[in-house]
Coordinates of C-alpha atoms in Angstrom, one line a residue:
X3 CA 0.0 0.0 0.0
X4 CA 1.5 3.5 -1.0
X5 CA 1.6 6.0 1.9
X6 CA -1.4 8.5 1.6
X7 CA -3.6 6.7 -0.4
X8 CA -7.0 5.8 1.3
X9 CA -5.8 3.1 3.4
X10 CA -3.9 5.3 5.0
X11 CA -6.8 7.8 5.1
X12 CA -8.9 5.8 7.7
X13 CA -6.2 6.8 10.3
X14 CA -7.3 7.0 14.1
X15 CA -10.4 5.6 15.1
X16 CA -11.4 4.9 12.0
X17 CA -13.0 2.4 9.8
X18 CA -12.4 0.1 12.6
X19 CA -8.6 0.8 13.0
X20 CA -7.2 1.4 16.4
X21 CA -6.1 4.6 17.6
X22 CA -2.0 4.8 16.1
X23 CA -2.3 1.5 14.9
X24 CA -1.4 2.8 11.7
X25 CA 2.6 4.5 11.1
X26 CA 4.9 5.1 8.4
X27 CA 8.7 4.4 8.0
X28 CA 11.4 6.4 6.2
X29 CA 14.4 5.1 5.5
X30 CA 16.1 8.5 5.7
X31 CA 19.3 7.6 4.8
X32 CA 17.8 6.8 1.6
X33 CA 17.1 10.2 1.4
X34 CA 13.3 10.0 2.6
X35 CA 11.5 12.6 3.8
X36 CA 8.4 14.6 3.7
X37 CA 8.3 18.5 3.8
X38 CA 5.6 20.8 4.1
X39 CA 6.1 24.5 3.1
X40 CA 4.9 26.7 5.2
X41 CA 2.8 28.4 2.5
X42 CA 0.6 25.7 2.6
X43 CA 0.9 24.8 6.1
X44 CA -0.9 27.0 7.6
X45 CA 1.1 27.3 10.5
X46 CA 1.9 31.4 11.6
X47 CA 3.8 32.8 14.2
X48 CA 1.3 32.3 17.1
X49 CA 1.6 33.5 21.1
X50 CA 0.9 29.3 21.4
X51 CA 1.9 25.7 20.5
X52 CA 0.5 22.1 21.0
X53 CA 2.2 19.5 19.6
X54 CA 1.9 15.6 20.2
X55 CA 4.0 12.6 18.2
X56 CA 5.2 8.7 18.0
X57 CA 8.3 7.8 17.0
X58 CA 10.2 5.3 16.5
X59 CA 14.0 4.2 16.2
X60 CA 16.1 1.4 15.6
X61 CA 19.1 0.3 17.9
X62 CA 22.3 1.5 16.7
X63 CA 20.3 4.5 15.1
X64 CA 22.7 7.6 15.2
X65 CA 21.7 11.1 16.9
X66 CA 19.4 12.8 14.1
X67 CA 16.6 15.0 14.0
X68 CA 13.0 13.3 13.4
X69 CA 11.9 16.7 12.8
X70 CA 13.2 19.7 11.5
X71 CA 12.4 23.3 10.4
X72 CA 14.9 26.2 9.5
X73 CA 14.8 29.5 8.3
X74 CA 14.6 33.2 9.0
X75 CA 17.2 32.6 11.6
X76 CA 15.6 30.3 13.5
X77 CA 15.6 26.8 13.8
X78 CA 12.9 23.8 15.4
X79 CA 14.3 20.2 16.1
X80 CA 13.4 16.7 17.9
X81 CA 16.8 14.9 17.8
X82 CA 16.5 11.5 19.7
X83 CA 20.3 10.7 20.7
X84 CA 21.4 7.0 21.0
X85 CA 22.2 7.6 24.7
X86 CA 18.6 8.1 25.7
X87 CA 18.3 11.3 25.8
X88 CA 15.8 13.6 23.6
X89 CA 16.8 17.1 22.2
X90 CA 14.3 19.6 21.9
X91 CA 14.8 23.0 20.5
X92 CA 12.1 25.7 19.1
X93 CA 13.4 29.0 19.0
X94 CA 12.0 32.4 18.3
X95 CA 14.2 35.4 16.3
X96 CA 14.4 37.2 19.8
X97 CA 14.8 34.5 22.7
X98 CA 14.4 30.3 22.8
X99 CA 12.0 28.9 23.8
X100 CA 13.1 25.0 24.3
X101 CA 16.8 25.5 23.9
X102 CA 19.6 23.2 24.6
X103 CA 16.9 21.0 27.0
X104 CA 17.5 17.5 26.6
X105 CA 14.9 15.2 28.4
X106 CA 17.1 12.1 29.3
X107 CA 16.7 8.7 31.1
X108 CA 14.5 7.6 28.2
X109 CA 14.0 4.2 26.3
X110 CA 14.3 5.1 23.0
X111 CA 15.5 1.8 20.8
X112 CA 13.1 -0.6 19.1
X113 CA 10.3 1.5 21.0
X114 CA 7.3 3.5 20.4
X115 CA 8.4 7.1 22.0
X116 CA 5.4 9.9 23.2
X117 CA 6.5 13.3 22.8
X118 CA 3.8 15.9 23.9
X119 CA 5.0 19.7 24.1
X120 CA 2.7 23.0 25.3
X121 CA 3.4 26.6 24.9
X122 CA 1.6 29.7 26.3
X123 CA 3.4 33.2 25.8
X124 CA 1.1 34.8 28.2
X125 CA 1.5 32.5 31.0
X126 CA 5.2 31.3 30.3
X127 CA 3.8 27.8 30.0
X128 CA 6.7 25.5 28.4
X129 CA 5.4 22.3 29.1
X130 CA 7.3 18.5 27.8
X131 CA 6.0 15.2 28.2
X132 CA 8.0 12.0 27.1
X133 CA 5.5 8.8 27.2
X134 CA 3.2 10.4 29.7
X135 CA 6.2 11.7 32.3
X136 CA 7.2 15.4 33.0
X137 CA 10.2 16.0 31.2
X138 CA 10.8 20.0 32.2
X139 CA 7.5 22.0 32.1
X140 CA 7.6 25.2 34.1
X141 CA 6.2 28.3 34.1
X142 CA 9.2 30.3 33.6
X143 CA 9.4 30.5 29.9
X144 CA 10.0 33.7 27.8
X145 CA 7.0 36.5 27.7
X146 CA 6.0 38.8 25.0
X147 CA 6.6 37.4 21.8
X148 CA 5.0 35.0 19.5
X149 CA 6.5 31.6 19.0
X150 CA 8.0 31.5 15.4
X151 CA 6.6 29.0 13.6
X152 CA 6.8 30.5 9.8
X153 CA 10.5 28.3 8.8
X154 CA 10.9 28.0 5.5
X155 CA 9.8 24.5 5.4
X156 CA 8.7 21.6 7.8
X157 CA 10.0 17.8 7.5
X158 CA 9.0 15.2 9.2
X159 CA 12.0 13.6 9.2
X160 CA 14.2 15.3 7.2
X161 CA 17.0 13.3 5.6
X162 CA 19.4 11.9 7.4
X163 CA 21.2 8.5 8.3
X164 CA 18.7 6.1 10.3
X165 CA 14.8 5.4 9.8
X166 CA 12.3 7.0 11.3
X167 CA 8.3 5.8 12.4
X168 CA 6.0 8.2 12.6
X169 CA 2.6 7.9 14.2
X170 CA -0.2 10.0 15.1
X171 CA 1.8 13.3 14.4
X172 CA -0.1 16.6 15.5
X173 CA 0.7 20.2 15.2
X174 CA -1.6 23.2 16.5
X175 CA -1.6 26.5 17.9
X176 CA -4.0 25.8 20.0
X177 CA -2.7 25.3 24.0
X178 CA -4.0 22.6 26.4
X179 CA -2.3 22.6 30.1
X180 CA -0.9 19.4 29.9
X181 CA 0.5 19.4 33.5
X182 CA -3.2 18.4 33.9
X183 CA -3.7 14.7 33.7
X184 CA -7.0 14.9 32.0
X185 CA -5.4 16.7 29.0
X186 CA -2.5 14.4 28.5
X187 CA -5.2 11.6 27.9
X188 CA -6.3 13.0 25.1
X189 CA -3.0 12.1 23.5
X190 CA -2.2 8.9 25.7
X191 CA -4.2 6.8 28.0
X192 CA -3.1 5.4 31.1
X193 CA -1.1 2.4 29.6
X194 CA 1.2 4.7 27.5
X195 CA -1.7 3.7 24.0
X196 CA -2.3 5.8 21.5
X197 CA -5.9 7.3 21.4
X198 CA -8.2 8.5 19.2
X199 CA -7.6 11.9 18.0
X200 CA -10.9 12.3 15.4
X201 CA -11.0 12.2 11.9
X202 CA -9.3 15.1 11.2
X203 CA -7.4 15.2 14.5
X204 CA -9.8 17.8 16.0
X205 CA -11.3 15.6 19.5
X206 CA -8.5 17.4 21.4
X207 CA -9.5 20.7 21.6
X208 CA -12.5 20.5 19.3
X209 CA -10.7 22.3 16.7
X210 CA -8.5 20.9 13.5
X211 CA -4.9 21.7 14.0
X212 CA -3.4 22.8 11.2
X213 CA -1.2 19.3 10.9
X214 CA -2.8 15.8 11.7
X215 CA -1.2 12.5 10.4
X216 CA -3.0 9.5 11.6
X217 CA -0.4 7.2 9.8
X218 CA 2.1 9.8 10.5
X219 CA 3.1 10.4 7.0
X220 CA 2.0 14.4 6.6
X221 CA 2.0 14.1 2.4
X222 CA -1.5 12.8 3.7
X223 CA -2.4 15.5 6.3
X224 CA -5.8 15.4 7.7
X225 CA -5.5 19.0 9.5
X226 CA -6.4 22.2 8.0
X227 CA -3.4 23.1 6.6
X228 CA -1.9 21.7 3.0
X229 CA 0.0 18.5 2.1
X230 CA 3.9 17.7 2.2
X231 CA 5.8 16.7 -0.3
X232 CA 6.8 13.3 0.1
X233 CA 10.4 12.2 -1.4
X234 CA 11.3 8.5 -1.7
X235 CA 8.8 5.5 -1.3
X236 CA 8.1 4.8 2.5
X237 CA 6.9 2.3 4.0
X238 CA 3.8 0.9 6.0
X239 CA 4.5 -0.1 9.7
X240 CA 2.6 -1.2 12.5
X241 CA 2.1 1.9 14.9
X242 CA 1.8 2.1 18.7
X243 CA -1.4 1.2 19.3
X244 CA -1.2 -2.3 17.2

C-alpha cells in the first residue's frame, strides 16, 4: 500500500482501526523525507503551541533529527540521541523557547516514543512530556513574543542517516495545560496507548490543528493546513497502538 492513499486515510479511530495503529517508515538515509512549506501549512507565528507525536527508532540509530524546520534565523528540532536522551529545540528570532533542554533517562531503541510539548506566551507555560512523564515544564518560559513557527519549510523527518516511524503526528496553535492529567489523555491513556484523535485530529480541543497525520506520513495530512511533499517510497508499519 503506498503512503497517503485511502488506506492510510482511515487513520485513528477509523473504519475500525485502532487509535495509532497505523505509522509510516522512512528510510532516511535513503534520502526519505516529507516537507511541508509553510505556505501551505498553515502554520503562523502564534503567542501558542501544541504538539503531540510517535516515534520510533532502531538500535544503533545515530543522533538525528526526526523533525526539522529552518529558516529566518531560526531553527525547530526533535533529535533522539542513542544515549537516551531527547533534544528539543524551538526557538524564536528574539529569545528560545526549548533551547539546549534534553529530556534524558529515556528508552528510545526498538520502541514507540510519546512526545507531547505546550506553549503559552502569556503565562510562560513550556510544558514537555516523554510517554506520559514530566520532562521539564515550568512556568518560567520567555514572555511577550509569539513563538515562530513561519520556517521555510517543515520535515517530518528530514533526511538523514537512520529510519524513522512516525505515528499520530499533531501540530496546532491551539494550547492545552498538559501538566493536567486529563489533558495528556487526550493524546495517551493510562497504559502509554495511542488514542483517538478524530477524523481530522480535532477531539482534542475541538478544533482541526493545522497538521494531523493518523499514519504519521503528513503528504496525507488530515489537518487544516496543506499536504507535504513526500520524497522517496516509505513504507507501512505497525504503529503504537497495534
Amino acid at each position: 500500500m503506498t503512503p497517503g492513499n485511502a488506506g492510510f486515510g482511515k487513520g485513528a479511530g477509523g473504519g475500525g482501526v485502532s487509535p495509532g495503529a497505523l505509522a509510516t517508515s522512512f528510510a532516511t538515509g535513503s534520502g526519505q523525507k516529507a516537507e511541508i512549506s509553510v505556505a501551505v501549512s498553515g502554520l503562523a507565528d502564534s503567542p501558542t503551541l501544541l504538539m503531540s507525536l510517535w516515534f520510533l527508532r532502531p538500535t544503533g540509530a545515530a543522533s538525528f533529527p526526526i523533525l526539522n524546520a529552518g529558516g529566518g534565523g531560526f531553527l525547530w528540532d526533535l533529535i533522539p540521541a542513542t544515549v537516551g536522551t531527547l533534544f528539543t529545540r524551538l526557538d524564536n528570532t528574539n529569545s528560545d523557547v526549548y533551547d539546549s533542554t534534553n529530556s534524558t533517562g529515556l528508552t528510545i531503541a526498538d520502541t514507540w516514543v510519546h512526545a507531547l510539548y505546550a506553549y503559552n506566551r502569556s503565562t510562560g507555560a513550556r510544558q514537555r512530556y516523554i510517554n506520559d512523564t514530566d520532562k521539564g515544564s515550568d512556568t518560567s518560559g520567555p514572555t511577550g513574543f509569539d513563538l515562530k513557527l513561519t520556517a521555510a519549510a517543515l520535515q517530518l523527518p528530514p533526511t538523514g542517516d537512520t529510519t524513522t516511524g512516525l505515528s499520530e503526528v499533531y501540530i496546532s496553535t491551539d494550547f492545552l495545560d498538559i501538566t493536567v492529567e486529563a489533558n495528556r489523555r487526550k493524546f495517551i491513556d493510562a497504559l502509554g496507548k495511542p488514542v483517538s484523535l478524530g477524523a481530522d485530529g480535532s477531539t482534542p480541543t475541538g478544533t482541526q490543528p493545522e497538521i494531523f497525520a493518523a499514519d504519521g506520513n503528513i503528504g496525507n495530512n488530515l489537518g487544516s493546513g496543506g499536504n507535504a511533499t513526500v520524497t522517496g517510497t516509505p513504507t507501512e508499519i505497525a504503529g503504537p497502538g497495534a
